[in-house]
mmCIF file of C-alpha atoms and ligand atoms in Angstrom:
data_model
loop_
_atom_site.group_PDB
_atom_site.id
_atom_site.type_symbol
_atom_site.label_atom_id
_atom_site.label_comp_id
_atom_site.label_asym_id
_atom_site.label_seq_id
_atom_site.Cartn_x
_atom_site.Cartn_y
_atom_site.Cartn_z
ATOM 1 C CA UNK A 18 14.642 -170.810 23.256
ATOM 2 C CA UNK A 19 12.270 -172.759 25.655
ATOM 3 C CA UNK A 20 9.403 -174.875 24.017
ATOM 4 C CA UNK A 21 5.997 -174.052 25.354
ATOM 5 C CA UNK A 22 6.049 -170.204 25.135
ATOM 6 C CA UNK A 23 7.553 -167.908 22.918
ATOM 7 C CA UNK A 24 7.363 -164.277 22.973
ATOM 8 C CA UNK A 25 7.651 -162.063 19.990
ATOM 9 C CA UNK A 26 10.238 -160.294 20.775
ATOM 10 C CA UNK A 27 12.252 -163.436 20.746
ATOM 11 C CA UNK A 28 10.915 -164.324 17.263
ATOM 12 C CA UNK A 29 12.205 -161.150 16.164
ATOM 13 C CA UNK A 30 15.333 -161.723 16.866
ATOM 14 C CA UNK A 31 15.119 -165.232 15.565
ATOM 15 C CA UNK A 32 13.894 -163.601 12.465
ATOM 16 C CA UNK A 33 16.959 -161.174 12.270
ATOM 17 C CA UNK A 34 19.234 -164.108 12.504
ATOM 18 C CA UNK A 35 17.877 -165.850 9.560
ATOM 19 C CA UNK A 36 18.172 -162.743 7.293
ATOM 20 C CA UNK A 37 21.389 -161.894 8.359
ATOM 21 C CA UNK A 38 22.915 -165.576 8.742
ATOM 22 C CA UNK A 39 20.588 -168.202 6.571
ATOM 23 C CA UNK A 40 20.212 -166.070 3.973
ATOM 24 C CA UNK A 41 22.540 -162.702 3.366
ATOM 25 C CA UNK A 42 25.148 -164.613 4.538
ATOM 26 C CA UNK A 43 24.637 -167.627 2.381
ATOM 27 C CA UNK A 44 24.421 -165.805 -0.679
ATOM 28 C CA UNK A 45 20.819 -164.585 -1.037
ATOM 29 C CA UNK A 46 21.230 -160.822 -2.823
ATOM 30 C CA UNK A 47 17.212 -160.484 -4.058
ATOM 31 C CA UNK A 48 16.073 -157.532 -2.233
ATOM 32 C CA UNK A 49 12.522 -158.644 -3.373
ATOM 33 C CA UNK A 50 13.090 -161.555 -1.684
ATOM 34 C CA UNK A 51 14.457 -161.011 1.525
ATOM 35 C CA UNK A 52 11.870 -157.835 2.132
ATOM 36 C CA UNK A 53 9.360 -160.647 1.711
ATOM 37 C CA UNK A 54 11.003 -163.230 4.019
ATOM 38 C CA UNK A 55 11.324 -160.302 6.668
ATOM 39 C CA UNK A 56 7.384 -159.359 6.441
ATOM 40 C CA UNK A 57 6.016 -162.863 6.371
ATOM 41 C CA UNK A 58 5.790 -164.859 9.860
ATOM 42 C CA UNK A 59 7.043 -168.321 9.846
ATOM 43 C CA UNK A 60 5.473 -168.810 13.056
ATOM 44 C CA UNK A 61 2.079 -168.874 11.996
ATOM 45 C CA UNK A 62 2.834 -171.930 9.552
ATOM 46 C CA UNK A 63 4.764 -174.656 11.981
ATOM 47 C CA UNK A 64 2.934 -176.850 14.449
ATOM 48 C CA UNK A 65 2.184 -174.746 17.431
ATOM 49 C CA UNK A 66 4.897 -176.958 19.516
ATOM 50 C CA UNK A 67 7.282 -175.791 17.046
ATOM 51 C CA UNK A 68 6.913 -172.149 17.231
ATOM 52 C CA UNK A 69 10.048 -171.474 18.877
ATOM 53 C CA UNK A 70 11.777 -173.657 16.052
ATOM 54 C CA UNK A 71 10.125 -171.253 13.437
ATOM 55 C CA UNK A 72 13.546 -169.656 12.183
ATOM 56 C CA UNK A 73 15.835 -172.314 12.354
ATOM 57 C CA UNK A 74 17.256 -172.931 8.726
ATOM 58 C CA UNK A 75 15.607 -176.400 8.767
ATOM 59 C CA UNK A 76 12.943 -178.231 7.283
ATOM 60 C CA UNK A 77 9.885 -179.053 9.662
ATOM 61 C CA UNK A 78 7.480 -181.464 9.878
ATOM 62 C CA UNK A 79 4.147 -179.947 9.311
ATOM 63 C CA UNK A 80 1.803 -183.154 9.497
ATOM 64 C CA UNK A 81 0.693 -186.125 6.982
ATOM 65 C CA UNK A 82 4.210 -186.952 6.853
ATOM 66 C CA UNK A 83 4.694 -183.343 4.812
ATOM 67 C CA UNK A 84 7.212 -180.995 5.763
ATOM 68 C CA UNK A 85 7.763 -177.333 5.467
ATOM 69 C CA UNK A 86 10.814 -176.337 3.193
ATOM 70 C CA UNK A 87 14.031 -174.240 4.827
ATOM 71 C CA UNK A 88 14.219 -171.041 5.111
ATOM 72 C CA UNK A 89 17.470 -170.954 2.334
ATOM 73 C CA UNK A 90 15.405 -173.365 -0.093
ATOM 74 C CA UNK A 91 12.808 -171.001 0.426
ATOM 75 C CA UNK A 92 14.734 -167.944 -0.397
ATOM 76 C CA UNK A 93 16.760 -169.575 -3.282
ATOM 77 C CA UNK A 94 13.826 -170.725 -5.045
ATOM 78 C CA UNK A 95 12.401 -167.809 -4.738
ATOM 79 C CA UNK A 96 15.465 -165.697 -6.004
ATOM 80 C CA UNK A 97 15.660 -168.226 -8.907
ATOM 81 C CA UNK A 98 12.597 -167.408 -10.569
ATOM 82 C CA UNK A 99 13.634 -163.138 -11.026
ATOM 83 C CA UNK A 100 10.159 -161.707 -9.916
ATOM 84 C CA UNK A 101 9.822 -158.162 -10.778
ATOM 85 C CA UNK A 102 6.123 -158.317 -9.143
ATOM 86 C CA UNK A 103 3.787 -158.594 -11.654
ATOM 87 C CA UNK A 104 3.897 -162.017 -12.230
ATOM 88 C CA UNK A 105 0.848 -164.552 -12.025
ATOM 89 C CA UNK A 106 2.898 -167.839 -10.521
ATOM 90 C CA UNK A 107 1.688 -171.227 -10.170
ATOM 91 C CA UNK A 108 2.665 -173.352 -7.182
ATOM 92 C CA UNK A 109 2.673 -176.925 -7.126
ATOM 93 C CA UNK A 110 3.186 -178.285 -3.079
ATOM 94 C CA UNK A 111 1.409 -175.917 -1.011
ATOM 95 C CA UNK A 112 2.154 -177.556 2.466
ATOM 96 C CA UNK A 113 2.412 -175.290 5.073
ATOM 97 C CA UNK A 114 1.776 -171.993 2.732
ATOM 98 C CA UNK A 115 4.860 -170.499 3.932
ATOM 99 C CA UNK A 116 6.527 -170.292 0.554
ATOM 100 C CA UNK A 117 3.032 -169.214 -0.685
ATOM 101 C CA UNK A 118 2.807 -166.232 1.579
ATOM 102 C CA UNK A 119 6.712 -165.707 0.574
ATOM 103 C CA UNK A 120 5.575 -165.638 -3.197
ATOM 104 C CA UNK A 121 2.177 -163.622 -2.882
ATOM 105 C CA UNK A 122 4.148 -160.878 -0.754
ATOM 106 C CA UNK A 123 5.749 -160.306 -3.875
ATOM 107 C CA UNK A 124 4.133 -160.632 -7.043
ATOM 108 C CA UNK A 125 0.217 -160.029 -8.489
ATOM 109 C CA UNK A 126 -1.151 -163.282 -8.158
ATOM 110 C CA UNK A 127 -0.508 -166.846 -6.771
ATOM 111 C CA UNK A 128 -2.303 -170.440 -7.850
ATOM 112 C CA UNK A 129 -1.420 -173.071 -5.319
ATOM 113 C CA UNK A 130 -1.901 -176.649 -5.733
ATOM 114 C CA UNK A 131 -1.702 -179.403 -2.670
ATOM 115 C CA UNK A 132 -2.860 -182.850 -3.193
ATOM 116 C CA UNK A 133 -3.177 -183.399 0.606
ATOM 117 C CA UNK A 134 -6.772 -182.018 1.570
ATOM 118 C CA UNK A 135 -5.781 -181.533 5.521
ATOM 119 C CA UNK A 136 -3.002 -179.441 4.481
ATOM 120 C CA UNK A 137 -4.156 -177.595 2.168
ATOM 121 C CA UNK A 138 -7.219 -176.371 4.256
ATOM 122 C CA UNK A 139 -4.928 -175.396 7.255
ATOM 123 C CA UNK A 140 -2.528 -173.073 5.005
ATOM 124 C CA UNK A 141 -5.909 -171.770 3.276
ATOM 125 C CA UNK A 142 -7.029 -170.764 6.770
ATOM 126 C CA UNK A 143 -3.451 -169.163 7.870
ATOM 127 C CA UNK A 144 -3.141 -167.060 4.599
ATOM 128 C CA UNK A 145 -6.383 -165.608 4.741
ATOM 129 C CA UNK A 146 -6.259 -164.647 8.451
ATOM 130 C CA UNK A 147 -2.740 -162.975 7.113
ATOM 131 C CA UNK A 148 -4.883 -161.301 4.348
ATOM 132 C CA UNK A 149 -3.483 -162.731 1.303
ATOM 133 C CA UNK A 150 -5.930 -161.725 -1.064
ATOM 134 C CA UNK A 151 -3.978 -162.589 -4.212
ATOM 135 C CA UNK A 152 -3.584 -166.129 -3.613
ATOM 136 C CA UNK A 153 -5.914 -169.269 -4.589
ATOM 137 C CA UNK A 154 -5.555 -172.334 -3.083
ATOM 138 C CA UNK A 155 -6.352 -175.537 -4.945
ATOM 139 C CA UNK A 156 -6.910 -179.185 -3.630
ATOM 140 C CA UNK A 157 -5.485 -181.810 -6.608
ATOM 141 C CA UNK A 158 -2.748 -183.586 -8.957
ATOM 142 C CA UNK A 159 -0.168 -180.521 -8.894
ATOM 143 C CA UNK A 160 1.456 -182.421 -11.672
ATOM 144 C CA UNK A 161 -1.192 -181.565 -14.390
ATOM 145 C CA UNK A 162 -0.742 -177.826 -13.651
ATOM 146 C CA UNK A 163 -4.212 -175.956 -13.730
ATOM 147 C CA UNK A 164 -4.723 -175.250 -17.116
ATOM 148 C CA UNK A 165 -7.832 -172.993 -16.569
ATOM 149 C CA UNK A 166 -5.835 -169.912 -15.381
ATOM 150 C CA UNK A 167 -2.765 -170.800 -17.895
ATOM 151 C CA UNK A 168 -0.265 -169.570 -18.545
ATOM 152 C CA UNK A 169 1.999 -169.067 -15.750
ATOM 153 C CA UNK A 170 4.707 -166.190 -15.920
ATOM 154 C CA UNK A 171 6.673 -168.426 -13.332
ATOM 155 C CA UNK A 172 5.896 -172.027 -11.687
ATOM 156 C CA UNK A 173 7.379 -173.266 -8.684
ATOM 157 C CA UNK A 174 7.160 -176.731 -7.699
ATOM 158 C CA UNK A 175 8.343 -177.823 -3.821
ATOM 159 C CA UNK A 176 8.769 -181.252 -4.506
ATOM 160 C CA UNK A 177 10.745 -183.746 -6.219
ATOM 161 C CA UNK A 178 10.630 -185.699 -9.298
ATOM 162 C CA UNK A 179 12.658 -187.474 -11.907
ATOM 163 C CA UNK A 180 11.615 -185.004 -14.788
ATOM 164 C CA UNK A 181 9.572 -181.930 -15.067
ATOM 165 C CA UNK A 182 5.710 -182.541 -15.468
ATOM 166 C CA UNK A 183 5.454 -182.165 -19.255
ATOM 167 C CA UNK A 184 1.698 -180.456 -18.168
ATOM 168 C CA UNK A 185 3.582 -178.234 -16.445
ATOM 169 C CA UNK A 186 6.043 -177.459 -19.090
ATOM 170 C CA UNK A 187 3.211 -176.727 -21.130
ATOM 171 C CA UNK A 188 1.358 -173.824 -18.876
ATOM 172 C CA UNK A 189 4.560 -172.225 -19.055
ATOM 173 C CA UNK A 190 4.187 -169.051 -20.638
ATOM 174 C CA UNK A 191 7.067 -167.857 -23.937
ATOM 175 C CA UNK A 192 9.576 -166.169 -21.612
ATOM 176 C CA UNK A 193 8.669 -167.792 -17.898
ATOM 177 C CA UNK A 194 10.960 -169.613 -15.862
ATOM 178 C CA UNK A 195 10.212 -172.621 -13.681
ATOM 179 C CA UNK A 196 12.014 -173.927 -10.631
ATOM 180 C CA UNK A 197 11.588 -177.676 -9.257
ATOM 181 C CA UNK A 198 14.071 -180.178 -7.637
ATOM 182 C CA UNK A 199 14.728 -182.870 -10.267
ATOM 183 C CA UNK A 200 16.377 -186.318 -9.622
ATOM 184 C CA UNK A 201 15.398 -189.444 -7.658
ATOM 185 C CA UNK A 202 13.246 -190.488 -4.751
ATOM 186 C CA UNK A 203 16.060 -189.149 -1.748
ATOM 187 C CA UNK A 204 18.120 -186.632 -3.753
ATOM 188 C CA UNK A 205 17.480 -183.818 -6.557
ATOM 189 C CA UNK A 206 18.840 -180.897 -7.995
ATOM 190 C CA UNK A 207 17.446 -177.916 -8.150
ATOM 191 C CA UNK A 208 16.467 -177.013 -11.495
ATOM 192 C CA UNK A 209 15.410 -173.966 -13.373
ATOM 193 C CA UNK A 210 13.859 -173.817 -16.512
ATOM 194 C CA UNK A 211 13.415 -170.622 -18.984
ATOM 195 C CA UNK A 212 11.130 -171.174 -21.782
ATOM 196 C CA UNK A 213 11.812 -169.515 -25.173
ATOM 197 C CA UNK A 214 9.420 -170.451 -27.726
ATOM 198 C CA UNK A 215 9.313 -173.701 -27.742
ATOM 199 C CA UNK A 216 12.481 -174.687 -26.253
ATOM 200 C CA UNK A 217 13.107 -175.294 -22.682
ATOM 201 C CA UNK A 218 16.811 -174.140 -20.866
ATOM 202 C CA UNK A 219 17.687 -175.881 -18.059
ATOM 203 C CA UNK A 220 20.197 -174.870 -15.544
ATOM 204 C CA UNK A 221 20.861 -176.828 -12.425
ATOM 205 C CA UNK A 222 21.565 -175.049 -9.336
ATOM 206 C CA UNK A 223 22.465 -177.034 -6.340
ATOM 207 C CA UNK A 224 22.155 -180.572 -4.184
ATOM 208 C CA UNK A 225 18.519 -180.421 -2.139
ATOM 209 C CA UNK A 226 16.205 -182.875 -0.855
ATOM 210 C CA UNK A 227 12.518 -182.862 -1.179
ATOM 211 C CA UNK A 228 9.895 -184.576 -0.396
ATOM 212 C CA UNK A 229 8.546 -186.766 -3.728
ATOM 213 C CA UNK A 230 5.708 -185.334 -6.119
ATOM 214 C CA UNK A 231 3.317 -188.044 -6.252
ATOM 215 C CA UNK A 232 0.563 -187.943 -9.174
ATOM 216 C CA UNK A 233 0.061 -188.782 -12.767
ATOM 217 C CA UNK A 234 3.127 -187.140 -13.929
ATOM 218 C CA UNK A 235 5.583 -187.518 -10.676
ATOM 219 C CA UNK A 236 5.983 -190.967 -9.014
ATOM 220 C CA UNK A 237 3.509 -193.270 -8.296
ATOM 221 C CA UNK A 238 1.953 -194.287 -4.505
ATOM 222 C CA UNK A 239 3.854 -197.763 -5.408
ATOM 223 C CA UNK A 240 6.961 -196.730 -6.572
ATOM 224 C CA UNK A 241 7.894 -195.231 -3.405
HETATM 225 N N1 LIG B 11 6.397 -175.098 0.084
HETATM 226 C C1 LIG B 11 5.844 -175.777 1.210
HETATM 227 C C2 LIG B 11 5.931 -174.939 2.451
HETATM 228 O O1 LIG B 11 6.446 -173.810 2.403
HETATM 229 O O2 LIG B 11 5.443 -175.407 3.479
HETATM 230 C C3 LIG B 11 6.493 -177.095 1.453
HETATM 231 C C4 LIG B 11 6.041 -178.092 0.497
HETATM 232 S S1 LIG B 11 6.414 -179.740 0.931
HETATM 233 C C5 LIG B 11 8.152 -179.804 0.852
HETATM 234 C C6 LIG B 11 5.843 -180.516 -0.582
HETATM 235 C C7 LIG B 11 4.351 -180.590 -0.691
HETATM 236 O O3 LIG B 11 4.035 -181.094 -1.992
HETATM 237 C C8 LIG B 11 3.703 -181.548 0.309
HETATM 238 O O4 LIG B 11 2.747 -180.867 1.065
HETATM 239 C C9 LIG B 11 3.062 -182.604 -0.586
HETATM 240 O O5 LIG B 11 1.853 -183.119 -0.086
HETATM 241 C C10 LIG B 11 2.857 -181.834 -1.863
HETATM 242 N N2 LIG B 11 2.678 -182.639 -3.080
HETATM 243 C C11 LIG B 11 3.304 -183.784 -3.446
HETATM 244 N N3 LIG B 11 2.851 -184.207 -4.645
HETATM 245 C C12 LIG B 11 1.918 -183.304 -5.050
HETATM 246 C C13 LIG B 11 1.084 -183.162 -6.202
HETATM 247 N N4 LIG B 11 1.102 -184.043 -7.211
HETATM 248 N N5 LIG B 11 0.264 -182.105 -6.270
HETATM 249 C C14 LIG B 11 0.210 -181.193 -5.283
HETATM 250 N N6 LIG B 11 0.956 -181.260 -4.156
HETATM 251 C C15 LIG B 11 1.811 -182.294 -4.055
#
Protein backbone atom coordinates (compact mmCIF):
# COMPACT_ATOMS: atom_id res chain seq x y z
CA UNK A 1 0.00 0.00 0.00
CA UNK A 2 1.41 3.52 -0.92
CA UNK A 3 2.38 5.89 2.04
CA UNK A 4 0.73 9.26 1.85
CA UNK A 5 -2.93 8.23 1.20
CA UNK A 6 -4.90 5.48 2.19
CA UNK A 7 -8.39 4.83 1.42
CA UNK A 8 -10.74 2.86 3.55
CA UNK A 9 -11.56 0.47 1.54
CA UNK A 10 -7.98 -0.59 1.53
CA UNK A 11 -7.92 -0.60 5.37
CA UNK A 12 -10.67 -2.92 5.22
CA UNK A 13 -9.12 -5.28 3.60
CA UNK A 14 -5.99 -4.79 5.62
CA UNK A 15 -8.25 -5.32 8.52
CA UNK A 16 -9.66 -8.68 7.09
CA UNK A 17 -6.17 -9.93 6.71
CA UNK A 18 -5.25 -9.50 10.24
CA UNK A 19 -8.36 -11.38 11.53
CA UNK A 20 -8.09 -14.01 9.24
CA UNK A 21 -4.10 -14.35 9.14
CA UNK A 22 -2.54 -12.55 12.51
CA UNK A 23 -4.96 -13.75 14.55
CA UNK A 24 -7.53 -16.84 13.55
CA UNK A 25 -4.81 -18.24 11.97
CA UNK A 26 -2.34 -17.95 14.77
CA UNK A 27 -4.47 -19.40 17.23
CA UNK A 28 -6.74 -16.64 18.57
CA UNK A 29 -10.38 -18.59 19.23
CA UNK A 30 -12.04 -15.60 21.70
CA UNK A 31 -14.97 -14.54 19.81
CA UNK A 32 -15.10 -11.59 22.34
CA UNK A 33 -11.99 -10.74 21.24
CA UNK A 34 -11.74 -10.80 17.71
CA UNK A 35 -15.46 -9.00 17.39
CA UNK A 36 -13.58 -6.29 19.27
CA UNK A 37 -10.39 -6.23 17.15
CA UNK A 38 -12.78 -6.13 13.99
CA UNK A 39 -14.87 -2.94 15.38
CA UNK A 40 -11.96 -0.95 16.69
CA UNK A 41 -9.75 1.11 14.03
CA UNK A 42 -6.10 0.80 14.35
CA UNK A 43 -5.75 3.59 12.09
CA UNK A 44 -6.82 6.19 14.27
CA UNK A 45 -3.96 5.25 16.89
CA UNK A 46 -0.53 5.14 14.59
CA UNK A 47 1.27 8.26 13.46
CA UNK A 48 -0.62 9.63 10.56
CA UNK A 49 2.52 8.57 8.18
CA UNK A 50 1.85 5.20 9.33
CA UNK A 51 -1.69 4.75 8.51
CA UNK A 52 -1.22 2.48 5.75
CA UNK A 53 1.05 0.32 8.19
CA UNK A 54 -2.01 0.18 10.63
CA UNK A 55 -2.64 -3.72 10.21
CA UNK A 56 0.58 -5.07 9.82
CA UNK A 57 1.19 -7.64 12.76
CA UNK A 58 3.99 -5.35 14.05
CA UNK A 59 4.77 -3.16 16.74
CA UNK A 60 4.90 0.69 15.84
CA UNK A 61 6.50 3.47 17.01
CA UNK A 62 4.00 5.85 18.38
CA UNK A 63 6.37 8.74 19.74
CA UNK A 64 8.58 9.41 23.06
CA UNK A 65 10.40 6.43 22.11
CA UNK A 66 6.89 4.35 23.02
CA UNK A 67 5.52 1.95 20.75
CA UNK A 68 2.18 0.50 20.03
CA UNK A 69 1.89 -3.35 20.81
CA UNK A 70 1.04 -6.03 17.73
CA UNK A 71 -1.91 -6.83 16.71
CA UNK A 72 -1.33 -10.84 18.07
CA UNK A 73 0.08 -9.42 21.53
CA UNK A 74 -2.88 -7.46 21.46
CA UNK A 75 -5.30 -10.21 20.87
CA UNK A 76 -3.46 -12.78 23.13
CA UNK A 77 -3.44 -10.62 26.02
CA UNK A 78 -6.60 -9.91 25.61
CA UNK A 79 -7.83 -13.62 25.22
CA UNK A 80 -5.69 -14.37 28.34
CA UNK A 81 -7.56 -12.50 30.76
CA UNK A 82 -11.35 -14.60 29.89
CA UNK A 83 -13.62 -11.40 29.80
CA UNK A 84 -17.18 -12.27 29.93
CA UNK A 85 -17.95 -8.30 29.79
CA UNK A 86 -18.66 -7.17 32.96
CA UNK A 87 -15.45 -6.70 34.18
CA UNK A 88 -13.93 -3.33 35.63
CA UNK A 89 -10.03 -3.78 34.24
CA UNK A 90 -7.14 -1.79 35.09
CA UNK A 91 -4.51 -0.96 32.48
CA UNK A 92 -1.11 -0.12 33.20
CA UNK A 93 0.78 1.36 29.63
CA UNK A 94 -1.77 3.21 27.87
CA UNK A 95 0.39 4.32 24.80
CA UNK A 96 -1.40 4.61 21.84
CA UNK A 97 -4.97 3.47 23.48
CA UNK A 98 -5.34 0.87 20.98
CA UNK A 99 -5.41 -2.00 23.41
CA UNK A 100 -7.61 0.35 25.54
CA UNK A 101 -10.25 0.76 22.92
CA UNK A 102 -9.70 -3.22 22.34
CA UNK A 103 -10.52 -3.74 26.16
CA UNK A 104 -13.41 -1.07 26.63
CA UNK A 105 -15.19 -2.60 23.41
CA UNK A 106 -15.60 -5.40 25.56
CA UNK A 107 -16.12 -5.16 29.08
CA UNK A 108 -18.01 -2.41 31.65
CA UNK A 109 -15.30 -0.31 32.54
CA UNK A 110 -11.58 0.50 31.82
CA UNK A 111 -8.82 2.50 34.22
CA UNK A 112 -5.78 3.34 32.17
CA UNK A 113 -2.58 4.43 33.49
CA UNK A 114 0.43 6.12 31.23
CA UNK A 115 3.29 7.73 32.87
CA UNK A 116 4.14 9.66 29.64
CA UNK A 117 1.87 12.91 29.74
CA UNK A 118 2.14 13.50 25.68
CA UNK A 119 0.86 10.14 25.20
CA UNK A 120 -1.48 9.81 27.31
CA UNK A 121 -3.33 13.07 26.23
CA UNK A 122 -3.24 12.02 22.48
CA UNK A 123 -4.98 8.45 23.17
CA UNK A 124 -7.41 10.45 25.66
CA UNK A 125 -8.31 12.61 22.66
CA UNK A 126 -8.64 9.51 20.04
CA UNK A 127 -10.90 7.44 22.45
CA UNK A 128 -13.23 10.03 23.16
CA UNK A 129 -13.70 11.18 19.53
CA UNK A 130 -14.38 7.14 19.14
CA UNK A 131 -16.91 7.55 22.05
CA UNK A 132 -15.47 5.42 24.63
CA UNK A 133 -17.42 6.41 27.44
CA UNK A 134 -16.36 3.62 29.80
CA UNK A 135 -12.82 4.33 29.88
CA UNK A 136 -10.65 6.73 32.27
CA UNK A 137 -7.47 7.73 31.44
CA UNK A 138 -4.87 8.43 34.11
CA UNK A 139 -1.43 10.30 33.90
CA UNK A 140 1.15 8.45 36.68
CA UNK A 141 3.39 5.50 38.23
CA UNK A 142 1.26 2.53 36.60
CA UNK A 143 3.24 0.41 38.96
CA UNK A 144 1.34 1.48 42.18
CA UNK A 145 -1.99 0.51 40.54
CA UNK A 146 -4.81 3.12 41.44
CA UNK A 147 -6.00 2.05 44.55
CA UNK A 148 -9.01 4.51 44.66
CA UNK A 149 -11.20 2.50 42.20
CA UNK A 150 -9.72 -1.03 43.60
CA UNK A 151 -10.22 -3.79 43.04
CA UNK A 152 -9.71 -4.79 39.59
CA UNK A 153 -11.65 -7.93 38.16
CA UNK A 154 -8.66 -8.12 35.59
CA UNK A 155 -5.30 -5.94 35.15
CA UNK A 156 -3.35 -5.76 32.16
CA UNK A 157 -0.02 -4.37 32.10
CA UNK A 158 1.79 -3.62 28.38
CA UNK A 159 5.10 -3.47 29.60
CA UNK A 160 7.86 -5.33 31.00
CA UNK A 161 9.34 -6.01 34.27
CA UNK A 162 11.34 -8.44 36.31
CA UNK A 163 8.37 -9.24 38.76
CA UNK A 164 4.81 -8.25 39.07
CA UNK A 165 4.20 -4.85 40.94
CA UNK A 166 3.35 -6.22 44.39
CA UNK A 167 0.73 -2.85 44.36
CA UNK A 168 -0.62 -4.35 41.64
CA UNK A 169 -0.92 -7.77 43.01
CA UNK A 170 -2.68 -6.24 45.71
CA UNK A 171 -5.74 -4.37 43.69
CA UNK A 172 -6.32 -7.65 42.37
CA UNK A 173 -9.61 -8.69 43.26
CA UNK A 174 -10.25 -12.84 44.98
CA UNK A 175 -10.85 -14.53 41.61
CA UNK A 176 -9.17 -11.86 38.90
CA UNK A 177 -6.54 -12.66 36.64
CA UNK A 178 -3.67 -10.43 35.57
CA UNK A 179 -1.56 -10.50 32.44
CA UNK A 180 2.02 -8.70 32.15
CA UNK A 181 5.31 -9.68 30.34
CA UNK A 182 7.77 -10.69 33.09
CA UNK A 183 11.60 -11.09 32.66
CA UNK A 184 14.49 -8.71 31.90
CA UNK A 185 15.16 -5.40 30.24
CA UNK A 186 15.06 -7.01 26.22
CA UNK A 187 13.06 -10.22 26.77
CA UNK A 188 9.90 -11.42 28.94
CA UNK A 189 7.37 -13.88 29.14
CA UNK A 190 4.11 -13.40 29.12
CA UNK A 191 2.60 -14.08 32.32
CA UNK A 192 -0.81 -14.60 33.74
CA UNK A 193 -1.76 -14.51 37.11
CA UNK A 194 -5.20 -15.85 38.83
CA UNK A 195 -5.66 -14.82 42.30
CA UNK A 196 -7.40 -17.16 44.79
CA UNK A 197 -7.51 -15.84 48.16
CA UNK A 198 -4.46 -15.00 48.91
CA UNK A 199 -2.42 -16.99 46.65
CA UNK A 200 -1.26 -15.97 43.31
CA UNK A 201 -1.06 -18.80 40.10
CA UNK A 202 1.17 -18.05 37.61
CA UNK A 203 1.23 -19.50 34.22
CA UNK A 204 3.63 -18.39 31.57
CA UNK A 205 2.49 -18.19 28.12
CA UNK A 206 4.97 -17.33 25.51
CA UNK A 207 8.47 -15.37 24.42
CA UNK A 208 7.47 -11.37 23.82
CA UNK A 209 9.25 -8.23 24.00
CA UNK A 210 8.11 -5.10 25.60
CA UNK A 211 9.04 -2.06 26.18
CA UNK A 212 10.34 -1.69 30.17
CA UNK A 213 7.88 -0.46 33.04
CA UNK A 214 9.72 2.24 34.59
CA UNK A 215 8.48 3.49 38.20
CA UNK A 216 8.74 2.69 41.83
CA UNK A 217 7.96 -0.88 41.45
CA UNK A 218 9.41 -1.66 37.70
CA UNK A 219 12.98 -0.55 36.79
CA UNK A 220 14.51 2.46 37.51
CA UNK A 221 15.43 5.59 34.84
CA UNK A 222 19.19 4.35 35.74
CA UNK A 223 19.01 0.89 35.47
CA UNK A 224 18.21 0.98 31.94
N1 LIG B 1 -0.94 -0.96 24.93
C1 LIG B 1 -0.34 0.14 24.25
C2 LIG B 1 -0.97 0.36 22.91
O1 LIG B 1 -1.89 -0.38 22.52
O2 LIG B 1 -0.56 1.31 22.24
C3 LIG B 1 1.13 -0.04 24.08
C4 LIG B 1 1.84 0.21 25.33
S1 LIG B 1 3.56 0.44 25.16
C5 LIG B 1 4.13 -1.12 24.63
C6 LIG B 1 3.96 0.52 26.91
C7 LIG B 1 3.57 1.82 27.55
O3 LIG B 1 3.81 1.69 28.95
C8 LIG B 1 4.40 3.01 27.08
O4 LIG B 1 3.55 4.00 26.58
C9 LIG B 1 5.11 3.47 28.35
O5 LIG B 1 5.29 4.86 28.43
C10 LIG B 1 4.18 2.96 29.41
N2 LIG B 1 4.76 2.82 30.76
C11 LIG B 1 5.99 2.38 31.12
N3 LIG B 1 6.12 2.40 32.46
C12 LIG B 1 4.94 2.86 32.96
C13 LIG B 1 4.43 3.10 34.28
N4 LIG B 1 5.16 2.89 35.38
N5 LIG B 1 3.18 3.56 34.40
C14 LIG B 1 2.41 3.79 33.32
N6 LIG B 1 2.82 3.59 32.05
C15 LIG B 1 4.06 3.12 31.88
Amino acid sequence: MRNEVVTSAELLVAKQRMLRVDLRGRGIRDRLTLQAMAQVPRERFVLEEMQHEAYADNAMAIGSGQTISQPYMVALMTEALELAGSERVLEIGTGSGYQTAVLAEIVREVVTIERIPELSSRAADVLRSLGYANVTVLVGDGTLGHPPASPYDRILVTAGAERVPPALLEQLADGGLLAMPVGGADCQRLHVVRRKDDRYLTTGLTACRFVPLIGEQGWGDDEL
